[in-house]
Coordinates of C-alpha atoms and ligand atoms in Angstrom, one line a residue:
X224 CA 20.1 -10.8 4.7
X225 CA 23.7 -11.5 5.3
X226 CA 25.8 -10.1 8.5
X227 CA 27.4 -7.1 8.2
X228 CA 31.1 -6.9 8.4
X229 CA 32.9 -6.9 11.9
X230 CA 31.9 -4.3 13.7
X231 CA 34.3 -1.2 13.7
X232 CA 35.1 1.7 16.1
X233 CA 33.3 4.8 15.7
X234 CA 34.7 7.3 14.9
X235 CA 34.2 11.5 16.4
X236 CA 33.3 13.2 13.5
X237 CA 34.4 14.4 10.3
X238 CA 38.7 14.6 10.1
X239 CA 40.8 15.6 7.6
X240 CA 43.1 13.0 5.7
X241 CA 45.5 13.8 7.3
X242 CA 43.9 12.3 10.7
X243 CA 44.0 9.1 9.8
X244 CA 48.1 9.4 10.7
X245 CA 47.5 10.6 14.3
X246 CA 44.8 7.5 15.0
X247 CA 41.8 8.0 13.4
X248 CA 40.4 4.3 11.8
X249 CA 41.0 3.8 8.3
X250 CA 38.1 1.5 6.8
X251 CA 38.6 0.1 3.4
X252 CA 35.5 0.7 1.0
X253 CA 33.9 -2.1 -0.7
X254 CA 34.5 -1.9 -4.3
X255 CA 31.6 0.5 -5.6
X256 CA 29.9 -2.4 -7.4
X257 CA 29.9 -5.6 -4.9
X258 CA 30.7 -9.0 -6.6
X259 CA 28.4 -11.5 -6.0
X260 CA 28.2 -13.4 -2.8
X261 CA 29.8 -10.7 -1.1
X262 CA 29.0 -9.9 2.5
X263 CA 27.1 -6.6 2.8
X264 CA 24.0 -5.9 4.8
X265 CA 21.1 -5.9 2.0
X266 CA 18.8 -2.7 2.0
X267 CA 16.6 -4.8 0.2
X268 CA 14.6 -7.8 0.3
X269 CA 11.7 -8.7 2.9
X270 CA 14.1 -9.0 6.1
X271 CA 15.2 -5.4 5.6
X272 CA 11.2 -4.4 5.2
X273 CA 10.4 -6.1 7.9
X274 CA 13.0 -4.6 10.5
X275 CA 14.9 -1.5 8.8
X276 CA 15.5 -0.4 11.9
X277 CA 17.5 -3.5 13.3
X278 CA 19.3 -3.3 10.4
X279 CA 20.5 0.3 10.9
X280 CA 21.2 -0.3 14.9
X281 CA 23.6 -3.2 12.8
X282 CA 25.4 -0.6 10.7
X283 CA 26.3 1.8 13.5
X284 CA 28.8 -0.2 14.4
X285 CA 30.8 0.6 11.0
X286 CA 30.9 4.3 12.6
X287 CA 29.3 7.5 10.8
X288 CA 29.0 5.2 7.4
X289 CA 28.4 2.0 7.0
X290 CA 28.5 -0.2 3.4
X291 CA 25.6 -1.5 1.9
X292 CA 23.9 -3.3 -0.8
X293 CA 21.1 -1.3 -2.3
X294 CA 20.6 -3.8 -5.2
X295 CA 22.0 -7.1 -6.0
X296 CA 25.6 -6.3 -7.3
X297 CA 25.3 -2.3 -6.3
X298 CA 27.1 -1.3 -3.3
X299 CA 26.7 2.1 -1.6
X300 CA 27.9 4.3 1.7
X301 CA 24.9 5.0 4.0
X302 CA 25.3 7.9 6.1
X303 CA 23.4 7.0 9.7
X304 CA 24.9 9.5 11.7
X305 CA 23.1 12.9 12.3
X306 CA 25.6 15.1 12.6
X307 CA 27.2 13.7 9.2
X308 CA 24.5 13.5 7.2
X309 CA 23.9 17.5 7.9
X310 CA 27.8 17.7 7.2
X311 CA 26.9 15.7 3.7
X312 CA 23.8 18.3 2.5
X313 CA 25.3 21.1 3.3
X314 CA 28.8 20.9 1.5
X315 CA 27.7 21.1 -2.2
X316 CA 31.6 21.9 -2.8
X317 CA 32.8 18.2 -2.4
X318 CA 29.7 16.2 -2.9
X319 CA 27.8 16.3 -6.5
X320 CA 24.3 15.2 -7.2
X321 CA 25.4 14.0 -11.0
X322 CA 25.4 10.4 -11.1
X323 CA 27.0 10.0 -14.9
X324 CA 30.0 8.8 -13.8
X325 CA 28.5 6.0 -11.3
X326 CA 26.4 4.9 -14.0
X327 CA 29.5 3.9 -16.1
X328 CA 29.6 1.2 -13.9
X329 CA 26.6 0.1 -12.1
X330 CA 24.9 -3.1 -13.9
X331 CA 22.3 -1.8 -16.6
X332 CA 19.5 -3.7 -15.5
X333 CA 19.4 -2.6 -11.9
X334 CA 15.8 -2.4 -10.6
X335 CA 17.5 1.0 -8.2
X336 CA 18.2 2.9 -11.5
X337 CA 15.1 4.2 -11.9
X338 CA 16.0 5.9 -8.7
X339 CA 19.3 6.8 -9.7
X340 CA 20.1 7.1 -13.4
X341 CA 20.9 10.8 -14.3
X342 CA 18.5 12.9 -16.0
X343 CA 18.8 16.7 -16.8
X344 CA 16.4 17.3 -13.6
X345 CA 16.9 19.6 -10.1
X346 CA 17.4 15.7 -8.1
X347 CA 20.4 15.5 -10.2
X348 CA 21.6 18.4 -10.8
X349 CA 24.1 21.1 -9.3
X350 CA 24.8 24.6 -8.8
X351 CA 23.5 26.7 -11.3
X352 CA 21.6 24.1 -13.2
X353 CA 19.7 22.9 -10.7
X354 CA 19.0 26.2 -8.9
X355 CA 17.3 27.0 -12.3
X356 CA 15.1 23.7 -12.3
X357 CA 14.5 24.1 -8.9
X358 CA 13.0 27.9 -9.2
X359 CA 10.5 26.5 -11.7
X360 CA 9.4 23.9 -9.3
X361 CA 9.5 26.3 -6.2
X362 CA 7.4 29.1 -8.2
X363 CA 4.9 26.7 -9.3
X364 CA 3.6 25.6 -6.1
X365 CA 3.9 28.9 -4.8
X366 CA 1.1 29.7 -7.4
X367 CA -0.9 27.4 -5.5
X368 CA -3.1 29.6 -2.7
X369 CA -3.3 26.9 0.4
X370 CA -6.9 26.8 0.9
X371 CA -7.4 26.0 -2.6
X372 CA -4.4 22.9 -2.0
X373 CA -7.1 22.3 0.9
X374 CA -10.2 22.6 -0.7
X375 CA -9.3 20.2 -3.5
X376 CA -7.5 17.7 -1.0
X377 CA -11.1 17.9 0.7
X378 CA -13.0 16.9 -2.5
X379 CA -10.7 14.1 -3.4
X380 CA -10.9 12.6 0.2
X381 CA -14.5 12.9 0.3
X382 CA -15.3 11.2 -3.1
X383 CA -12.7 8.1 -2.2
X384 CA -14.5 8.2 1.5
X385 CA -17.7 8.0 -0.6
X386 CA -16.7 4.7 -2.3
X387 CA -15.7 2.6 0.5
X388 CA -17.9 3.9 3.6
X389 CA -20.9 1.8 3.3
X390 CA -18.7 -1.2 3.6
X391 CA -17.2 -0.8 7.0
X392 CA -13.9 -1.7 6.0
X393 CA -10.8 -0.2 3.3
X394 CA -7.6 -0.9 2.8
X395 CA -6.5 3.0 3.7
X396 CA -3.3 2.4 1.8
X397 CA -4.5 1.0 -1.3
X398 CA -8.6 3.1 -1.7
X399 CA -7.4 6.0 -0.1
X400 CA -3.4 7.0 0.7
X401 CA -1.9 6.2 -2.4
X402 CA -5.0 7.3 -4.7
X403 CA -5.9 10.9 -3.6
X404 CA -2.2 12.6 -3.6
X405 CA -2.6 11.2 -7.4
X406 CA -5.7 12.3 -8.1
X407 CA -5.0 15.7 -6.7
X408 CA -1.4 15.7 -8.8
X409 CA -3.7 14.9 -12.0
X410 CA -5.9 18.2 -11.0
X411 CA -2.8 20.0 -10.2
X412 CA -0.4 19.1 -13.5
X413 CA -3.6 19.4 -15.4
X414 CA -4.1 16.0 -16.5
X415 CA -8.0 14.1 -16.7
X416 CA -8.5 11.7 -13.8
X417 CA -8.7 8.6 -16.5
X418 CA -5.0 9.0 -16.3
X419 CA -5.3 8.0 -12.3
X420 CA -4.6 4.1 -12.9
X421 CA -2.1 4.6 -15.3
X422 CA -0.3 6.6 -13.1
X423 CA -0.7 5.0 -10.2
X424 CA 0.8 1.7 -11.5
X425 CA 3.8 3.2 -13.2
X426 CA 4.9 4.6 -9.9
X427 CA 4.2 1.9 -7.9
X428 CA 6.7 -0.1 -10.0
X429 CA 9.6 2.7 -10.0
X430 CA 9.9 3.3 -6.3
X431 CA 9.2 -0.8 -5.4
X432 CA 11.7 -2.0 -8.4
X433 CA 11.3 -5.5 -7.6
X434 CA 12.6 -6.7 -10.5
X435 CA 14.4 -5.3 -13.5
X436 CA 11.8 -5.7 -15.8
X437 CA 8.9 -4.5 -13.8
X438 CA 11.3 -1.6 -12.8
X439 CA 11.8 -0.4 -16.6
X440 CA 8.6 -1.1 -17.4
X441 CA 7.3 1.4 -14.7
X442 CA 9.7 3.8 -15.6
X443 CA 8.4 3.4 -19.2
X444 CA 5.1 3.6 -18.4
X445 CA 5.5 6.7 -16.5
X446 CA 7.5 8.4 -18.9
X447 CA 5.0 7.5 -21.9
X448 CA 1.8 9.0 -19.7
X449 CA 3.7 12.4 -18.9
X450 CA 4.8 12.2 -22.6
X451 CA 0.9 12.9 -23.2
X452 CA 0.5 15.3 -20.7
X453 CA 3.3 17.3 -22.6
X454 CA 1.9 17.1 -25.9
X455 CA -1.6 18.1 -24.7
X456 CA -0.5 21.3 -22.4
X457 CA 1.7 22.2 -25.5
X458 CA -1.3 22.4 -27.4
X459 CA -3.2 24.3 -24.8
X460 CA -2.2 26.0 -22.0
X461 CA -3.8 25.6 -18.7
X462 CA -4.0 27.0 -14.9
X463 CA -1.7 24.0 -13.6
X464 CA 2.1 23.1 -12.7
X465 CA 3.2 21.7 -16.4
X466 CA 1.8 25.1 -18.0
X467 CA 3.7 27.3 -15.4
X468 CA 7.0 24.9 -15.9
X469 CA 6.5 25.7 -19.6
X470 CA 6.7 29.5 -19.5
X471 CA 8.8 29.8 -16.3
X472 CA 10.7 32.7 -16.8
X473 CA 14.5 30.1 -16.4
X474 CA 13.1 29.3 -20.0
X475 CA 13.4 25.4 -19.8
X476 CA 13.2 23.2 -23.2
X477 CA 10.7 21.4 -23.6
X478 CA 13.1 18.1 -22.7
X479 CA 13.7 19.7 -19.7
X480 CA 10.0 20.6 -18.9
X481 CA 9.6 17.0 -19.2
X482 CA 12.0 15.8 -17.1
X483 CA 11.2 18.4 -14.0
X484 CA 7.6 17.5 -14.6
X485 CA 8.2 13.4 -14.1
X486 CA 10.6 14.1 -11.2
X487 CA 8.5 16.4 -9.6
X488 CA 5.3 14.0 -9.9
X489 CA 7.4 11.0 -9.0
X490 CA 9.5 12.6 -5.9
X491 CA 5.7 14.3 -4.9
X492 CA 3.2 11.2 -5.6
X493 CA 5.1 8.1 -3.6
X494 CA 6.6 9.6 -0.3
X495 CA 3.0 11.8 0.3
X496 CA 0.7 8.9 0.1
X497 CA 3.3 7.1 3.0
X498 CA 3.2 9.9 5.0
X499 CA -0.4 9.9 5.6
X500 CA -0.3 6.1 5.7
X501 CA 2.6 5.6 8.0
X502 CA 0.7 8.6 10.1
X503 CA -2.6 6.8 10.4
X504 CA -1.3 3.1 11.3
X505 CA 0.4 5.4 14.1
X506 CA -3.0 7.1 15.0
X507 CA -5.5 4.1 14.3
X508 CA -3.3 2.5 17.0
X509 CA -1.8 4.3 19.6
X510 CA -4.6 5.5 22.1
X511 CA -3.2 8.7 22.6
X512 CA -4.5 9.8 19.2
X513 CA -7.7 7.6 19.4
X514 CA -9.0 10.0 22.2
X515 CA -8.2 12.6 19.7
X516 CA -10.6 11.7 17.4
X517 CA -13.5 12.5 20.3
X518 CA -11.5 15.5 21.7
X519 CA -8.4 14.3 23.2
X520 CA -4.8 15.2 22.8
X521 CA -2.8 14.7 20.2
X522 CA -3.8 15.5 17.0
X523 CA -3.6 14.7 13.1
X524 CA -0.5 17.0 12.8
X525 CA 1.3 15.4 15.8
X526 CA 1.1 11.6 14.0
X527 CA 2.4 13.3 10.9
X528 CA 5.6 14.9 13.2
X529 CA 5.9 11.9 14.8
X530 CA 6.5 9.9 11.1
X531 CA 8.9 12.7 10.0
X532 CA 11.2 12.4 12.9
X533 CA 11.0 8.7 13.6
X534 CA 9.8 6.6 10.6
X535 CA 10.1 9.1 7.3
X536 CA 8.6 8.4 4.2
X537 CA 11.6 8.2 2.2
X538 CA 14.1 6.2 4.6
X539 CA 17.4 6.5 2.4
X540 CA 18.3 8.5 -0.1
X541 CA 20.0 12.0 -0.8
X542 CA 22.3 10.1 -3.5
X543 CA 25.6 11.9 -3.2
X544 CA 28.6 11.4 -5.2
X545 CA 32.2 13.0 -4.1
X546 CA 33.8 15.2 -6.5
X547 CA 36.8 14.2 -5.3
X548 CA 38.4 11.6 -2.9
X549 CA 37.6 12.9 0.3
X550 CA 37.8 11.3 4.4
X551 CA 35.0 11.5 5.7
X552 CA 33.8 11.1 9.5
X553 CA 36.6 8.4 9.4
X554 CA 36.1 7.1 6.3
X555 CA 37.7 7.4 2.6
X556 CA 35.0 7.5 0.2
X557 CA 36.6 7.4 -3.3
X558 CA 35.6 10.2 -6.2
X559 CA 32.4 9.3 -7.9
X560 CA 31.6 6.1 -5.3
X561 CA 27.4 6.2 -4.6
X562 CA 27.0 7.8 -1.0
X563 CA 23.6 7.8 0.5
X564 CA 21.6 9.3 3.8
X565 CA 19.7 7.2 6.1
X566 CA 17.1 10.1 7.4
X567 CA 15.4 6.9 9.3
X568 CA 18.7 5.9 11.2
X569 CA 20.1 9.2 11.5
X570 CA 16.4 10.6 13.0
X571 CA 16.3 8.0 15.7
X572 CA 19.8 8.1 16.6
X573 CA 20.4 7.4 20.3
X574 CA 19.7 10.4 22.6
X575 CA 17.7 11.9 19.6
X576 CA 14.2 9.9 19.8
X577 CA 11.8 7.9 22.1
X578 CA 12.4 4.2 22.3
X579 CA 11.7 2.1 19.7
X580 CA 8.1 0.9 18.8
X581 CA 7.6 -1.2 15.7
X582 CA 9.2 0.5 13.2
X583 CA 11.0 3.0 14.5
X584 CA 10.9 5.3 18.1
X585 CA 7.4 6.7 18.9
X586 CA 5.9 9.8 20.5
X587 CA 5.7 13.1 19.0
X588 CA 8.9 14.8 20.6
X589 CA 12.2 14.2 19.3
X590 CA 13.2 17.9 17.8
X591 CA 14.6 18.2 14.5
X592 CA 14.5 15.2 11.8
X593 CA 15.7 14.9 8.3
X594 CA 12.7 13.7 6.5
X595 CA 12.6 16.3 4.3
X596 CA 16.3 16.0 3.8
X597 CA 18.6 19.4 4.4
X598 CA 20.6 21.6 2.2
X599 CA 20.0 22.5 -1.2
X600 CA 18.5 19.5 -2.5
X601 CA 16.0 19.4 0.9
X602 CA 12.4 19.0 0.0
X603 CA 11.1 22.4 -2.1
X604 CA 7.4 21.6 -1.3
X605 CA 6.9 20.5 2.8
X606 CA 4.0 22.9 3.3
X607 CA 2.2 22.0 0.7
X608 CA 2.9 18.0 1.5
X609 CA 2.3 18.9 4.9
X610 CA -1.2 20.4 4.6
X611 CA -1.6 18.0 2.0
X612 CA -1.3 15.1 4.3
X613 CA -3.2 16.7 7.3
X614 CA -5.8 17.5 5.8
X615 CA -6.5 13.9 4.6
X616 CA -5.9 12.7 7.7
X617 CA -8.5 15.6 9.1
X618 CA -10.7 14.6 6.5
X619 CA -10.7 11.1 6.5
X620 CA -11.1 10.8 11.0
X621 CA -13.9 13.2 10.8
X622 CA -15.9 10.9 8.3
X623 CA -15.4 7.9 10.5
X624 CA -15.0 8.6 13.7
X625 CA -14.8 5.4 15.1
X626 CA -12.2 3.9 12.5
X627 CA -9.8 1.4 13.9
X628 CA -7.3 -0.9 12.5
X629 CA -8.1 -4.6 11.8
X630 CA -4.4 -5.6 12.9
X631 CA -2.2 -4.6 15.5
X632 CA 0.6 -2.3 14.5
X633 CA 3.6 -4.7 14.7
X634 CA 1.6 -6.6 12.2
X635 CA 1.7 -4.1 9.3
X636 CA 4.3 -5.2 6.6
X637 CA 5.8 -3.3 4.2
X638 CA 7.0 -3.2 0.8
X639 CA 10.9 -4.0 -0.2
X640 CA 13.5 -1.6 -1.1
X641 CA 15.8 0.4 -0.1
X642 CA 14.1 4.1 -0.5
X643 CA 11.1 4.2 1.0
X644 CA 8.9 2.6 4.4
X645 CA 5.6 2.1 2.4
X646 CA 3.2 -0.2 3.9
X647 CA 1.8 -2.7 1.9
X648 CA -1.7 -2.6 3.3
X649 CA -3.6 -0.6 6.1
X650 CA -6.8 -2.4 6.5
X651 CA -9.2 -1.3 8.9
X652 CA -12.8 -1.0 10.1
X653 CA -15.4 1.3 10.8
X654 CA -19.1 1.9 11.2
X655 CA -20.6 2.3 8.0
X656 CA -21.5 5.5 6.5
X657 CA -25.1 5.7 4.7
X658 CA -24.8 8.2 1.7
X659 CA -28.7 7.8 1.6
X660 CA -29.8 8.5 4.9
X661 CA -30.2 12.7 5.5
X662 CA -29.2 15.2 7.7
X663 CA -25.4 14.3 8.5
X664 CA -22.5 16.7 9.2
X665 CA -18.6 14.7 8.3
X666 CA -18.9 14.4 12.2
X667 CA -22.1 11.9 12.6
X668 CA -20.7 9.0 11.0
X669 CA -24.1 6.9 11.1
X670 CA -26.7 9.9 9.9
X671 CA -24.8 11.3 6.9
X672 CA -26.7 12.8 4.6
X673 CA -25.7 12.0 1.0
X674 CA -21.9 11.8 0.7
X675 CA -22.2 12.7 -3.0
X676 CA -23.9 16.0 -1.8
X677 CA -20.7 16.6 0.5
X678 CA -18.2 16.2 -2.1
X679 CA -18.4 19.9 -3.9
X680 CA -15.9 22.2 -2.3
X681 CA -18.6 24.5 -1.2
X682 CA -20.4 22.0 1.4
X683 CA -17.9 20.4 3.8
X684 CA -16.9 21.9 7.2
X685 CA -13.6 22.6 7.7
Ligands
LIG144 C1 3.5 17.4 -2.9 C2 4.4 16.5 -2.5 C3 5.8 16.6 -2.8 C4 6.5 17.1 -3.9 C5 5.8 17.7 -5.2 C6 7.9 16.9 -3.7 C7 8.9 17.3 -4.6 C8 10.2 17.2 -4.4 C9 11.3 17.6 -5.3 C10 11.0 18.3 -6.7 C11 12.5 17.4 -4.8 C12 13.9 17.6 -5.4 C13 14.5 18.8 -4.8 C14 15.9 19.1 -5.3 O1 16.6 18.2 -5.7 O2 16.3 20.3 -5.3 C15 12.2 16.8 -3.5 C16 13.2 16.3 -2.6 C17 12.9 15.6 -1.5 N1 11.7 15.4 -0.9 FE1 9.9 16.0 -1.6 N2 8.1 16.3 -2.5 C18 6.9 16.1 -1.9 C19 6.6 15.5 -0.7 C20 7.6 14.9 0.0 C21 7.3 14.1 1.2 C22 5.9 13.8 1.8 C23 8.5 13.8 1.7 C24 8.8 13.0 2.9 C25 8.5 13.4 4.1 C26 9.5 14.3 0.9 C27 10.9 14.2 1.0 C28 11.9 14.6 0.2 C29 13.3 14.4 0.4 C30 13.9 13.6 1.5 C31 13.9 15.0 -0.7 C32 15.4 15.0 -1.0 C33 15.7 13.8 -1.9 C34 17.2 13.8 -2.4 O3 17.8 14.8 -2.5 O4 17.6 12.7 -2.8 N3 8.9 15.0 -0.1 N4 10.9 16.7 -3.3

């Protein structure tokens, strides 16, 4: 990773033009696109995965905003300051979701377009267009009751717990975190679990982008599997998301079913399955939760707070484009130049968080956070990826009670990119669980009585 550029005052907040007469700094942007060799700090690559947060300590110096590379060749703004980022979400009047016109120029092959290209969905949408996507999105889940959310998060946790507990060990990231918000997104858009692998590949590839190629071939692969899910729920209606998107009552075309649907499965699948991953390294390794797991304090739903305030699923994003030249917390940001939000640096800006442990602050205090974003555009579904998330967690600690991690936290690595603090692995151990001995509650992790016997919704304690 290069340096960033010499550090800069900060600045107080957000001034008019004007202010930069009477004293305020006047910074001069990087040219949207940066030419190669140029010296931006890199939101990308394995130095920035393996210390994000030293990177954004780094970037405060610029002030509220700092420039970065989020790609080879594509420069952005990243918002790290709190208070701005909140002034950035909540001002739909000057900042625009559509990236058309920064697509004119950012390089074609760009493994961040998947990320960023416009299409006729709520992410990149505004006003009245996107509150239309958005209501069929926000009325679908609403359909969902939350003890039925629960009661199939419970069955797909106990069917993956069933595969890998009598071996005493799992990667929880690969057999467990990133698999069952999938297969419960398959149950809930109405698609056959022979899809899973499919699925699970294709968005893999989009949100990593590690090349160009592997990028568009996700994004193809993606888009071809939800292309069968459309034909087969236009065919037949069922009691799931993409039937409900279909006969909304904003009447969407079928392009734009399609494109809500993919967006909704993509923004839904990647950032869920970190959240309960990023939650348990945190509990498989701080003893403060380990008593938990045999009646101590802090519980499933604590860990999950503490991720959302001070190591959020989706580090950077928010892609914001202004509608106009506009200064900005001390900074001109030229129409139609690619602004982004760091929720990770703006979270654990000083005097908001806990001192840093790997990765970010710890504890579970800290107040408000912006993993979820804010405004408009925030996150349409955090209860249901809340309960989601806890109740894998839930699920997954009472099964095997004495689960532990077979490295220490600051050994964890995690995959590149600028979007998202995905692990690459969570291995750990436990004692095994015997599907064929009898008599078992989730609690006993040594008598179980058959696992496969546990997995209908009826059976498990809650
Ligand atoms: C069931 C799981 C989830 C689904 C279906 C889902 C769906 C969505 C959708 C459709 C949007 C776009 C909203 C809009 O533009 O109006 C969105 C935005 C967002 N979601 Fe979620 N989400 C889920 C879980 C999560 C999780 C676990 C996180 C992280 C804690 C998260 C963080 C965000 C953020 C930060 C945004 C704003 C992104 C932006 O504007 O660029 N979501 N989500």
């Amino acid at each position: 990773m290069t340096s960033p550029r010499l550090p800069r005052p900060r600045s107080a907040g957000h001034r008019d033009p004007g202010d930069g007469a009477s004293g305020a700094p006047r910074r001069v942007m990087p040219p949207p696109m940066t030419p190669p060799g140029s010296e931006v700090t890199q939101l990308y690559g394995p130095e920035f995965a393996a210390d994000p947060y030293g990177t954004y300590e780094r970037l405060r110096h610029y002030g509220a905003l700092a420039p970065v590379e989020i790609a080879p060749g594509v420069g952005a703004m990243l918002v790290t300051d709190y208070r701005a980022a909140l002034d950035l979400l909540h001002d739909p009047e000057t900042w625009s979701k559509d990236s058309r016109t920064w697509m004119k120029s950012a390089p074609e092959d760009s493994p961040v377009l998947p990320m960023l290209a416009w299409r006729p969905n709520l992410f990149f949408s505004d006003g009245e267009a996107h509150g239309r996507y958005r209501s069929a999105v926000t009325d679908g889940f609403e359909r969902i009751p939350a003890h039925e959310l629960r009661t199939a998060v419970v069955e797909f946790a106990d069917s993956l717990i069933a595969k890998f507990g009598e071996k005493g060990e799992a990667d929880l990231m690969a057999e467990y975190a990133r698999v069952l918000p999938l297969m419960l997104f398959n149950r809930l858009f109405g698609l056959p679990d022979s899809y899973s692998e499919q699925l699970i590949t294709a968005l893999a590839g989009v949100w990593e982008g590690r090349t160009a190629e592997e990028a568009s071939a996700a994004g193809a692969a993606f888009e071809g599997y939800i292309g069968e899910l459309m034909a087969a729920k236009k065919q037949a209606r069922g009691e799931d998301l993409t039937s409900w998107f279909m006969d909304h009552p904003a009447g969407l075309t079928d392009e734009e079913v399609m494109h809500q649907t993919v967006i909704t499965m993509g923004a839904g699948h990647e950032p869920t399955a970190n959240l309960i991953a990023n939650a348990l390294a945190r509990m498989l390794t701080d003893d403060r939760y380990y008593s938990t797991l045999s009646g101590g304090a802090l519980t499933p739903l604590d860990a999950i707070h503490d991720v959302l305030r001070n190591e959020p699923p989706i580090a950077n994003y928010s892609a914001h484009f202004p509608k106009r030249d506009v200064y900005f917390h001390g900074t001109w940001i030229r129409r139609g130049q690619l602004v982004m939000v760091s929720y990770a640096a703006a979270n654990t800006q000083h005097g908001r968080t806990g001192p840093g442990r790997s990765g970010g602050a710890s504890g579970s205090g800290g107040g408000s956070h912006l993993a979820w974003a804010a405004g408009p555009h925030s996150c349409p579904v955090q209860q249901p990826a809340t309960l989601i998330a806890t109740t894998a967690i839930e699920r997954l600690t009472a099964w095997l009670s004495d689960i532990e991690l077979t490295v220490r936290h600051d050994e964890l690595t995690y995959r590149n990119g600028p979007f998202h603090r995905a692990l690459t692995c969570l291995p750990a151990r436990f004692t095994p669980i015997s599907p064929d001995q009898p008599g078992a509650t989730p609690w006993e992790s040594r008598e179980s009585r058959p696992l496969e016997e546990r997995r209908t919704p009826a059976t498990p304690a809650r």
